[in-house]
mmCIF file of C-alpha atoms in Angstrom:
data_model
loop_
_atom_site.group_PDB
_atom_site.id
_atom_site.type_symbol
_atom_site.label_atom_id
_atom_site.label_comp_id
_atom_site.label_asym_id
_atom_site.label_seq_id
_atom_site.Cartn_x
_atom_site.Cartn_y
_atom_site.Cartn_z
ATOM 1 C CA UNK N 1 7.162 24.649 -31.401
ATOM 2 C CA UNK N 2 3.958 23.818 -33.473
ATOM 3 C CA UNK N 3 4.316 20.221 -32.824
ATOM 4 C CA UNK N 4 4.593 20.976 -28.944
ATOM 5 C CA UNK N 5 1.414 23.130 -29.297
ATOM 6 C CA UNK N 6 -0.406 20.425 -31.196
ATOM 7 C CA UNK N 7 0.505 17.865 -28.602
ATOM 8 C CA UNK N 8 -0.689 20.202 -25.875
ATOM 9 C CA UNK N 9 -3.762 20.938 -27.456
ATOM 10 C CA UNK N 10 -4.325 17.077 -27.971
ATOM 11 C CA UNK N 11 -3.510 16.258 -24.356
ATOM 12 C CA UNK N 12 -5.656 18.827 -23.059
ATOM 13 C CA UNK N 13 -8.596 17.739 -25.325
ATOM 14 C CA UNK N 14 -8.099 14.003 -24.279
ATOM 15 C CA UNK N 15 -7.971 15.035 -20.425
ATOM 16 C CA UNK N 16 -11.278 17.064 -20.934
ATOM 17 C CA UNK N 17 -12.901 14.229 -22.487
ATOM 18 C CA UNK N 18 -11.740 11.839 -19.875
ATOM 19 C CA UNK N 19 -13.203 14.036 -17.115
ATOM 20 C CA UNK N 20 -16.239 14.357 -19.131
ATOM 21 C CA UNK N 21 -16.590 10.395 -19.247
ATOM 22 C CA UNK N 22 -16.158 10.380 -15.257
ATOM 23 C CA UNK N 23 -12.367 9.540 -15.256
ATOM 24 C CA UNK N 24 -10.243 11.407 -12.792
ATOM 25 C CA UNK N 25 -6.457 11.283 -12.342
ATOM 26 C CA UNK N 26 -4.756 12.261 -9.009
ATOM 27 C CA UNK N 27 -2.151 12.109 -6.515
ATOM 28 C CA UNK N 28 -2.477 9.790 -3.322
ATOM 29 C CA UNK N 29 -0.401 10.028 -0.279
ATOM 30 C CA UNK N 30 -0.792 9.175 3.601
ATOM 31 C CA UNK N 31 0.600 7.003 6.406
ATOM 32 C CA UNK N 32 0.182 3.531 7.336
ATOM 33 C CA UNK N 33 1.154 1.046 10.136
ATOM 34 C CA UNK N 34 1.689 -2.731 9.816
ATOM 35 C CA UNK N 35 0.829 -5.267 12.493
ATOM 36 C CA UNK N 36 3.336 -8.022 11.698
ATOM 37 C CA UNK N 37 3.243 -10.790 14.153
ATOM 38 C CA UNK N 38 5.011 -14.128 14.311
ATOM 39 C CA UNK N 39 5.110 -16.832 17.045
ATOM 40 C CA UNK N 40 6.755 -14.986 19.995
ATOM 41 C CA UNK N 41 8.941 -18.214 20.278
ATOM 42 C CA UNK N 42 10.308 -17.370 16.987
ATOM 43 C CA UNK N 43 10.688 -13.691 16.652
ATOM 44 C CA UNK N 44 9.725 -10.439 18.550
ATOM 45 C CA UNK N 45 8.466 -7.645 16.240
ATOM 46 C CA UNK N 46 7.937 -3.977 16.724
ATOM 47 C CA UNK N 47 5.919 -2.239 14.117
ATOM 48 C CA UNK N 48 6.459 1.313 13.087
ATOM 49 C CA UNK N 49 4.686 3.930 11.201
ATOM 50 C CA UNK N 50 5.426 4.115 7.247
ATOM 51 C CA UNK N 51 4.305 6.325 4.294
ATOM 52 C CA UNK N 52 3.189 5.932 0.778
ATOM 53 C CA UNK N 53 2.480 8.309 -2.406
ATOM 54 C CA UNK N 54 1.691 7.904 -6.005
ATOM 55 C CA UNK N 55 -0.693 8.441 -8.751
ATOM 56 C CA UNK N 56 -4.249 7.332 -8.701
ATOM 57 C CA UNK N 57 -7.273 7.127 -11.209
ATOM 58 C CA UNK N 58 -10.908 7.105 -10.401
ATOM 59 C CA UNK N 59 -13.362 5.602 -13.013
ATOM 60 C CA UNK N 60 -17.126 6.057 -12.588
ATOM 61 C CA UNK N 61 -19.045 2.992 -13.570
ATOM 62 C CA UNK N 62 -22.531 3.391 -15.658
ATOM 63 C CA UNK N 63 -24.443 2.322 -12.620
ATOM 64 C CA UNK N 64 -25.115 5.244 -10.435
ATOM 65 C CA UNK N 65 -22.694 5.621 -7.363
ATOM 66 C CA UNK N 66 -20.500 2.732 -8.365
ATOM 67 C CA UNK N 67 -16.969 3.108 -9.703
ATOM 68 C CA UNK N 68 -13.183 2.000 -9.591
ATOM 69 C CA UNK N 69 -10.316 3.328 -7.891
ATOM 70 C CA UNK N 70 -6.766 2.152 -9.148
ATOM 71 C CA UNK N 71 -3.572 3.330 -7.857
ATOM 72 C CA UNK N 72 0.380 2.868 -8.049
ATOM 73 C CA UNK N 73 1.835 3.620 -4.704
ATOM 74 C CA UNK N 74 5.284 3.727 -3.479
ATOM 75 C CA UNK N 75 5.243 2.397 0.222
ATOM 76 C CA UNK N 76 7.986 2.546 2.782
ATOM 77 C CA UNK N 77 7.790 1.346 6.393
ATOM 78 C CA UNK N 78 10.297 0.119 8.868
ATOM 79 C CA UNK N 79 9.936 -2.948 11.364
ATOM 80 C CA UNK N 80 11.906 -4.103 13.984
ATOM 81 C CA UNK N 81 12.469 -7.852 14.120
ATOM 82 C CA UNK N 82 14.412 -9.157 17.153
ATOM 83 C CA UNK N 83 15.969 -5.592 17.640
ATOM 84 C CA UNK N 84 17.217 -5.542 14.106
ATOM 85 C CA UNK N 85 15.779 -2.556 11.951
ATOM 86 C CA UNK N 86 14.479 -3.584 8.560
ATOM 87 C CA UNK N 87 13.183 -1.201 6.084
ATOM 88 C CA UNK N 88 10.526 -2.449 3.504
ATOM 89 C CA UNK N 89 10.225 -0.874 0.087
ATOM 90 C CA UNK N 90 7.055 -1.941 -1.943
ATOM 91 C CA UNK N 91 5.075 -0.770 -5.101
ATOM 92 C CA UNK N 92 1.308 -1.250 -4.039
ATOM 93 C CA UNK N 93 -1.403 -1.741 -6.683
ATOM 94 C CA UNK N 94 -4.711 -1.471 -5.253
ATOM 95 C CA UNK N 95 -7.810 -2.101 -7.313
ATOM 96 C CA UNK N 96 -10.744 -0.797 -5.302
ATOM 97 C CA UNK N 97 -14.511 -1.137 -6.411
ATOM 98 C CA UNK N 98 -16.114 1.784 -4.452
ATOM 99 C CA UNK N 99 -19.812 3.062 -3.852
ATOM 100 C CA UNK N 100 -20.333 6.775 -3.385
ATOM 101 C CA UNK N 101 -23.291 8.590 -1.669
ATOM 102 C CA UNK N 102 -23.116 12.298 -2.105
ATOM 103 C CA UNK N 103 -24.748 15.572 -2.951
ATOM 104 C CA UNK N 104 -23.248 16.204 -6.357
ATOM 105 C CA UNK N 105 -19.654 16.763 -6.258
ATOM 106 C CA UNK N 106 -19.651 18.995 -3.451
ATOM 107 C CA UNK N 107 -19.460 16.492 -0.425
ATOM 108 C CA UNK N 108 -20.284 12.937 0.331
ATOM 109 C CA UNK N 109 -19.249 9.696 1.629
ATOM 110 C CA UNK N 110 -17.954 6.308 -0.062
ATOM 111 C CA UNK N 111 -17.037 2.857 0.767
ATOM 112 C CA UNK N 112 -14.417 0.688 -0.872
ATOM 113 C CA UNK N 113 -13.219 -2.751 -1.152
ATOM 114 C CA UNK N 114 -10.951 -4.824 -3.650
ATOM 115 C CA UNK N 115 -7.540 -6.706 -4.097
ATOM 116 C CA UNK N 116 -4.139 -5.252 -3.666
ATOM 117 C CA UNK N 117 -0.864 -6.528 -5.042
ATOM 118 C CA UNK N 118 2.259 -5.602 -3.587
ATOM 119 C CA UNK N 119 5.835 -5.965 -5.163
ATOM 120 C CA UNK N 120 9.054 -5.747 -3.096
ATOM 121 C CA UNK N 121 11.649 -3.269 -4.487
ATOM 122 C CA UNK N 122 13.748 -3.065 -1.516
ATOM 123 C CA UNK N 123 17.672 -3.879 -1.915
ATOM 124 C CA UNK N 124 17.633 -6.649 0.515
ATOM 125 C CA UNK N 125 14.980 -9.363 0.807
ATOM 126 C CA UNK N 126 17.117 -11.753 2.902
ATOM 127 C CA UNK N 127 18.336 -10.935 6.401
ATOM 128 C CA UNK N 128 20.617 -13.032 8.567
ATOM 129 C CA UNK N 129 22.224 -12.443 12.005
ATOM 130 C CA UNK N 130 23.683 -14.317 14.891
ATOM 131 C CA UNK N 131 22.407 -13.599 18.414
ATOM 132 C CA UNK N 132 23.808 -15.342 21.236
ATOM 133 C CA UNK N 133 25.243 -17.927 19.137
ATOM 134 C CA UNK N 134 21.847 -18.425 17.397
ATOM 135 C CA UNK N 135 21.368 -18.143 13.717
ATOM 136 C CA UNK N 136 18.363 -16.010 12.814
ATOM 137 C CA UNK N 137 16.728 -15.685 9.250
ATOM 138 C CA UNK N 138 14.273 -13.101 8.182
ATOM 139 C CA UNK N 139 13.162 -13.201 4.568
ATOM 140 C CA UNK N 140 10.847 -10.897 2.885
ATOM 141 C CA UNK N 141 8.781 -12.340 -0.044
ATOM 142 C CA UNK N 142 9.186 -10.762 -3.471
ATOM 143 C CA UNK N 143 5.464 -10.024 -3.820
ATOM 144 C CA UNK N 144 2.307 -10.335 -1.963
ATOM 145 C CA UNK N 145 -1.568 -10.402 -2.259
ATOM 146 C CA UNK N 146 -3.974 -8.753 0.090
ATOM 147 C CA UNK N 147 -7.462 -7.397 0.401
ATOM 148 C CA UNK N 148 -8.611 -3.792 1.033
ATOM 149 C CA UNK N 149 -11.610 -2.703 3.169
ATOM 150 C CA UNK N 150 -12.221 1.075 3.531
ATOM 151 C CA UNK N 151 -14.161 4.118 3.701
ATOM 152 C CA UNK N 152 -13.983 7.917 3.360
ATOM 153 C CA UNK N 153 -15.402 11.280 2.412
ATOM 154 C CA UNK N 154 -14.717 14.013 -0.145
ATOM 155 C CA UNK N 155 -15.163 17.541 0.233
ATOM 156 C CA UNK N 156 -14.921 18.571 -3.336
ATOM 157 C CA UNK N 157 -14.377 17.230 -6.848
ATOM 158 C CA UNK N 158 -10.569 17.621 -6.010
ATOM 159 C CA UNK N 159 -10.016 16.577 -2.503
ATOM 160 C CA UNK N 160 -10.820 13.187 -0.769
ATOM 161 C CA UNK N 161 -9.800 11.468 2.534
ATOM 162 C CA UNK N 162 -9.916 7.808 3.175
ATOM 163 C CA UNK N 163 -9.204 5.039 5.514
ATOM 164 C CA UNK N 164 -8.164 1.580 4.491
ATOM 165 C CA UNK N 165 -7.957 -1.786 6.489
ATOM 166 C CA UNK N 166 -5.704 -4.103 4.667
ATOM 167 C CA UNK N 167 -5.593 -7.845 5.229
ATOM 168 C CA UNK N 168 -2.773 -10.128 3.926
ATOM 169 C CA UNK N 169 -3.991 -13.220 1.903
ATOM 170 C CA UNK N 170 -0.540 -14.557 1.224
ATOM 171 C CA UNK N 171 2.471 -14.196 3.716
ATOM 172 C CA UNK N 172 4.842 -11.548 3.264
ATOM 173 C CA UNK N 173 7.851 -12.865 5.166
ATOM 174 C CA UNK N 174 9.347 -16.161 6.504
ATOM 175 C CA UNK N 175 11.309 -16.498 9.609
ATOM 176 C CA UNK N 176 13.396 -19.199 11.354
ATOM 177 C CA UNK N 177 15.160 -19.468 14.494
ATOM 178 C CA UNK N 178 17.585 -22.187 15.808
ATOM 179 C CA UNK N 179 16.628 -23.554 19.257
ATOM 180 C CA UNK N 180 19.714 -25.594 20.105
ATOM 181 C CA UNK N 181 19.024 -28.812 18.054
ATOM 182 C CA UNK N 182 15.739 -27.807 16.896
ATOM 183 C CA UNK N 183 14.870 -25.234 14.082
ATOM 184 C CA UNK N 184 11.613 -23.302 14.437
ATOM 185 C CA UNK N 185 9.904 -21.694 11.584
ATOM 186 C CA UNK N 186 7.015 -19.197 10.833
ATOM 187 C CA UNK N 187 5.492 -16.885 8.404
ATOM 188 C CA UNK N 188 3.412 -13.787 8.687
ATOM 189 C CA UNK N 189 0.115 -12.630 7.036
ATOM 190 C CA UNK N 190 0.344 -8.914 8.548
ATOM 191 C CA UNK N 191 -2.685 -6.457 8.852
ATOM 192 C CA UNK N 192 -2.279 -2.725 8.156
ATOM 193 C CA UNK N 193 -4.110 0.614 8.414
ATOM 194 C CA UNK N 194 -3.934 3.396 6.052
ATOM 195 C CA UNK N 195 -4.936 7.114 6.245
ATOM 196 C CA UNK N 196 -4.564 8.691 3.103
ATOM 197 C CA UNK N 197 -5.597 12.143 1.328
ATOM 198 C CA UNK N 198 -5.935 12.514 -2.534
ATOM 199 C CA UNK N 199 -5.900 15.393 -4.620
ATOM 200 C CA UNK N 200 -7.591 15.125 -8.246
ATOM 201 C CA UNK N 201 -6.731 17.454 -10.978
#
């Protein structure tokens, strides 16, 4: 019991110290939609709404208004490729620099930008099926790199809402489609939109 109490006091002190130094921990969640486009001669795609959730940390830098926003998010979305439903599961790690303009901690606006790393944790990364005697292949990459551009607003020290436009730098999937004696291939660098809400403790 004494050890537990000592650990609790230590963690509480560390948390208070971090808050004093401008470090905030929270939980972020929201919805996203991915715009995945291939050459229509290769595959037809239909995008669907996805969702994400995970821990986040915000770090204030010594320069007034500047900070960092780092998160680890579980992201799940569905896509239809040539009529086949494919569920995508990723761990997203966005590392955004941000500039905040506000009235103390009561309310304000911010803009953010930075890299994002995505790691595929789905059960399947390779899909193959036959349609009208033609072999189709769609393969999700195991990792991807993209860039975030966003903005948002906060209503207090604890509550924040944001919008992110994400542009892939590396391809996230490859596809191939056999047209008789000729094989056609393509890759995709999708764009996505995210709407999020964050609660800081």
